[in-house]
CSV table of C-alpha atoms in Angstrom, one decimal:
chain,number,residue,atom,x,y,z
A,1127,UNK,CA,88.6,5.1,-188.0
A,1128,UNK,CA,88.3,8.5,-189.5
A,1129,UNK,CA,84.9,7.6,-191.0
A,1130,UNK,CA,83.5,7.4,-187.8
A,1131,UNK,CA,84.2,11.5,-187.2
A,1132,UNK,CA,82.4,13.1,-190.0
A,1133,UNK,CA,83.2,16.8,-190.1
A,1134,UNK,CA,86.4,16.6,-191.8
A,1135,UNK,CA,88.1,20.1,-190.6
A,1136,UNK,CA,91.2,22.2,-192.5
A,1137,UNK,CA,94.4,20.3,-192.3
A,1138,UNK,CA,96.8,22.5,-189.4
A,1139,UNK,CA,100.5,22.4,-190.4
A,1140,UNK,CA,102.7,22.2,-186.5
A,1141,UNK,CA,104.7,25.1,-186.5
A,1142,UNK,CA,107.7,26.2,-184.8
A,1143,UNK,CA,105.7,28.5,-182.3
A,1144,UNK,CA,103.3,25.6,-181.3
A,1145,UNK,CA,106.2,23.3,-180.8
A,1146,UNK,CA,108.3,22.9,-177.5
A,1147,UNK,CA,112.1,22.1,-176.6
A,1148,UNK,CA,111.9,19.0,-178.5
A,1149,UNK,CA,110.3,20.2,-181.6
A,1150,UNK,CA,107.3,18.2,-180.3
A,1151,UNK,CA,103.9,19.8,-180.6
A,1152,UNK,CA,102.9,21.2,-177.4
A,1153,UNK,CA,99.8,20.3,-175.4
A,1154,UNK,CA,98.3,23.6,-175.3
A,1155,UNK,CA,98.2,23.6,-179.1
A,1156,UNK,CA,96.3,20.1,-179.1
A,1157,UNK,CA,93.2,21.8,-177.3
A,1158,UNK,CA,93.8,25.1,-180.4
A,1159,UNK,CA,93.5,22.2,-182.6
A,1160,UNK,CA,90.9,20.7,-181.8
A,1161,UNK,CA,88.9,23.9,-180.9
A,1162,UNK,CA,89.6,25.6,-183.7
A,1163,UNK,CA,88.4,22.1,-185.9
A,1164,UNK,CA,84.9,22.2,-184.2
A,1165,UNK,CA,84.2,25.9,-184.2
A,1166,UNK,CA,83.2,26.0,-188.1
A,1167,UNK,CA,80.6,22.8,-187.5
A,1168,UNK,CA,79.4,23.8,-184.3
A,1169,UNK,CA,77.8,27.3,-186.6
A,1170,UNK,CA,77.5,26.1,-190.2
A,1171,UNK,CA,76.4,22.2,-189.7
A,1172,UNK,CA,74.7,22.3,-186.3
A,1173,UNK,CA,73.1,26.0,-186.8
A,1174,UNK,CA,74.1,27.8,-184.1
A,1175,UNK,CA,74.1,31.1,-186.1
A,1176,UNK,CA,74.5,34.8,-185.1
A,1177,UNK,CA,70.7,34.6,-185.1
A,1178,UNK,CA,70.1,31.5,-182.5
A,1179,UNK,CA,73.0,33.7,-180.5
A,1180,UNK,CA,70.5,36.9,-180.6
A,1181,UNK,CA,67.2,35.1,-179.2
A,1182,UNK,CA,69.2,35.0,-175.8
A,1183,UNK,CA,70.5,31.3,-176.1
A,1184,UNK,CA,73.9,29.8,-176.3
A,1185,UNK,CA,76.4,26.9,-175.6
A,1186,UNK,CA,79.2,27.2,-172.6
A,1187,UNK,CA,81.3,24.5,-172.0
A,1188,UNK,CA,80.6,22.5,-169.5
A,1189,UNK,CA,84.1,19.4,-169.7
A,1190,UNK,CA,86.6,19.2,-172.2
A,1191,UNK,CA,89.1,16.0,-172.4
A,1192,UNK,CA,92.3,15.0,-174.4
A,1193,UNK,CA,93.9,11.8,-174.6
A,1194,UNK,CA,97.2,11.9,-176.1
A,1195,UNK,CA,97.7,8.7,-178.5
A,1196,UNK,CA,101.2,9.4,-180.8
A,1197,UNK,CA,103.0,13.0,-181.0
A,1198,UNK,CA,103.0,15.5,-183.8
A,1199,UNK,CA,106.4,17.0,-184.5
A,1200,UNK,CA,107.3,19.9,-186.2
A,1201,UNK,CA,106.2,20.0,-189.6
A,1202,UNK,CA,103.6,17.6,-189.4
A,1203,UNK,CA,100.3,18.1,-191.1
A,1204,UNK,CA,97.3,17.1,-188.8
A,1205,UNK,CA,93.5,16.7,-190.0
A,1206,UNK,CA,91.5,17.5,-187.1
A,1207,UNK,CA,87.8,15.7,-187.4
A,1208,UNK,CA,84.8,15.8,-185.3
A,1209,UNK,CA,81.7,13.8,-184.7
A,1210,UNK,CA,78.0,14.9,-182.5
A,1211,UNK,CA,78.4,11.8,-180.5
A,1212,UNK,CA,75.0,12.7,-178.4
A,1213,UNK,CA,72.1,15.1,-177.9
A,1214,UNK,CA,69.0,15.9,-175.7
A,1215,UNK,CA,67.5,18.7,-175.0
A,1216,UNK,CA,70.4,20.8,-172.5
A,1217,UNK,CA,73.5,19.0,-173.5
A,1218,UNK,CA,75.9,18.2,-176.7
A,1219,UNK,CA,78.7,15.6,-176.4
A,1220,UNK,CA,80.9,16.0,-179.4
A,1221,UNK,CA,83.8,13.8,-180.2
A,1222,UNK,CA,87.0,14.7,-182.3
A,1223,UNK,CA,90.2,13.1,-183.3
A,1224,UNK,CA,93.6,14.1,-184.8
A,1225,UNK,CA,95.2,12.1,-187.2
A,1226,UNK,CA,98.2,12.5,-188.7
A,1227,UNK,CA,99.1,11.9,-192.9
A,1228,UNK,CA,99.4,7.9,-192.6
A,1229,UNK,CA,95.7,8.4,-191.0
A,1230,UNK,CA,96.4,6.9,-187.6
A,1231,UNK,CA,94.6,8.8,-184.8
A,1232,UNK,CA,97.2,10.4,-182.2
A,1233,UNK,CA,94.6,12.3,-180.4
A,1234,UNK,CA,91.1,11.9,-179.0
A,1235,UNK,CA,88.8,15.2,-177.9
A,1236,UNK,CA,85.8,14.9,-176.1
A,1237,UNK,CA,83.6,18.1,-175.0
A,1238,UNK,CA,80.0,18.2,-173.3
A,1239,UNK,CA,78.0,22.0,-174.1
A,1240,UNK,CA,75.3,22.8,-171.7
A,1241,UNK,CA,72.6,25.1,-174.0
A,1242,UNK,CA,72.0,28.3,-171.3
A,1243,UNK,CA,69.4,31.5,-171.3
A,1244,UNK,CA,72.2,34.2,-171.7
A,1245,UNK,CA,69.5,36.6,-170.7
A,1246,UNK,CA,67.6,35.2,-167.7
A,1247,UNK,CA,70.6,33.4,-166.3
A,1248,UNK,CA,71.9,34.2,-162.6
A,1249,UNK,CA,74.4,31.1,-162.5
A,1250,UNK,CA,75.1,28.1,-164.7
A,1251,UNK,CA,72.8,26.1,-165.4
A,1252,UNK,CA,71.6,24.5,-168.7
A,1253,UNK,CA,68.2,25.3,-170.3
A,1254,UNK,CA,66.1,23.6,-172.9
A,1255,UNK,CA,66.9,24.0,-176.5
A,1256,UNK,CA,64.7,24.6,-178.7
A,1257,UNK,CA,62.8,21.5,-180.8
A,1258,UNK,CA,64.0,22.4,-184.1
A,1259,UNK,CA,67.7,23.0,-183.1
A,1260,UNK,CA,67.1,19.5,-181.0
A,1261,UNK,CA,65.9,17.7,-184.2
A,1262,UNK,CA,68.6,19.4,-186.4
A,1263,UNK,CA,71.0,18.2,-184.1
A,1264,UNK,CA,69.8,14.3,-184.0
A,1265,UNK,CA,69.5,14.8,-187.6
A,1266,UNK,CA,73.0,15.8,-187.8
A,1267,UNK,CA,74.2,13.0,-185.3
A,1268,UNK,CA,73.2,10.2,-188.0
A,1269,UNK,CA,75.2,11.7,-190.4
């Protein structure tokens, strides 16, 4: 199952802070996880780099979902990994899972991005990217 996500992120450790009355990992922490996990792939495998950010384009998140498979409990190491599941040309679907050290998935993530015009925008509403980020993207996506 984990060969199917890809970007392997660091392994998270569940902590006492991120754990509630019954030393079972809260579900705030879940989405930390998981957000966390994607950030370094979203900039160093899918290129959106300071750069991209300066031309006046970037992502906003448009839905996020968790589904809740097994618990983590305090002291509990968790390898978040992630997948691009889909791309076009406005949007970005990318999947992610927790597992826990026996390898069995306890959590799915899913999360669309809309691609906006940070500089010409009045209200939400996604804009083209450009071709090379869109065939970096696919590129990435077979991976």
């Amino acid at each position: 199952m984990k060969n199917n996500f890809p970007y392997q992120a660091e392994i998270v450790e569940v902590t006492k802070d991120m754990c509630d009355h019954n030393d079972h990992m809260n579900v705030a922490f879940y989405y930390q996880v998981f957000d966390l996990g994607y950030t370094p792939m979203y900039f160093k495998e899918m290129g959106f780099t300071e750069d991209y950010f300066n031309t006046g384009f970037s992502t906003f998140t448009l839905e996020d979902s968790i589904r809740y498979l097994k618990e983590f409990r305090l002291g509990d190491p968790i390898q978040p990994a992630f997948a691009l599941y889909n791309v076009n040309n406005k949007l970005m679907h990318i999947l992610g899972g927790l597992f826990n050290k026996e390898n069995e998935l306890c959590a799915i993530f899913e999360t669309i991005l809309g691609h906006i015009d940070t500089v010409s925008y009045t209200h939400l509403r996604a804009h083209e990217t450009k071709a090379n980020l869109v065939c970096r993207l696919l590129l990435e996506k077979k991976k």
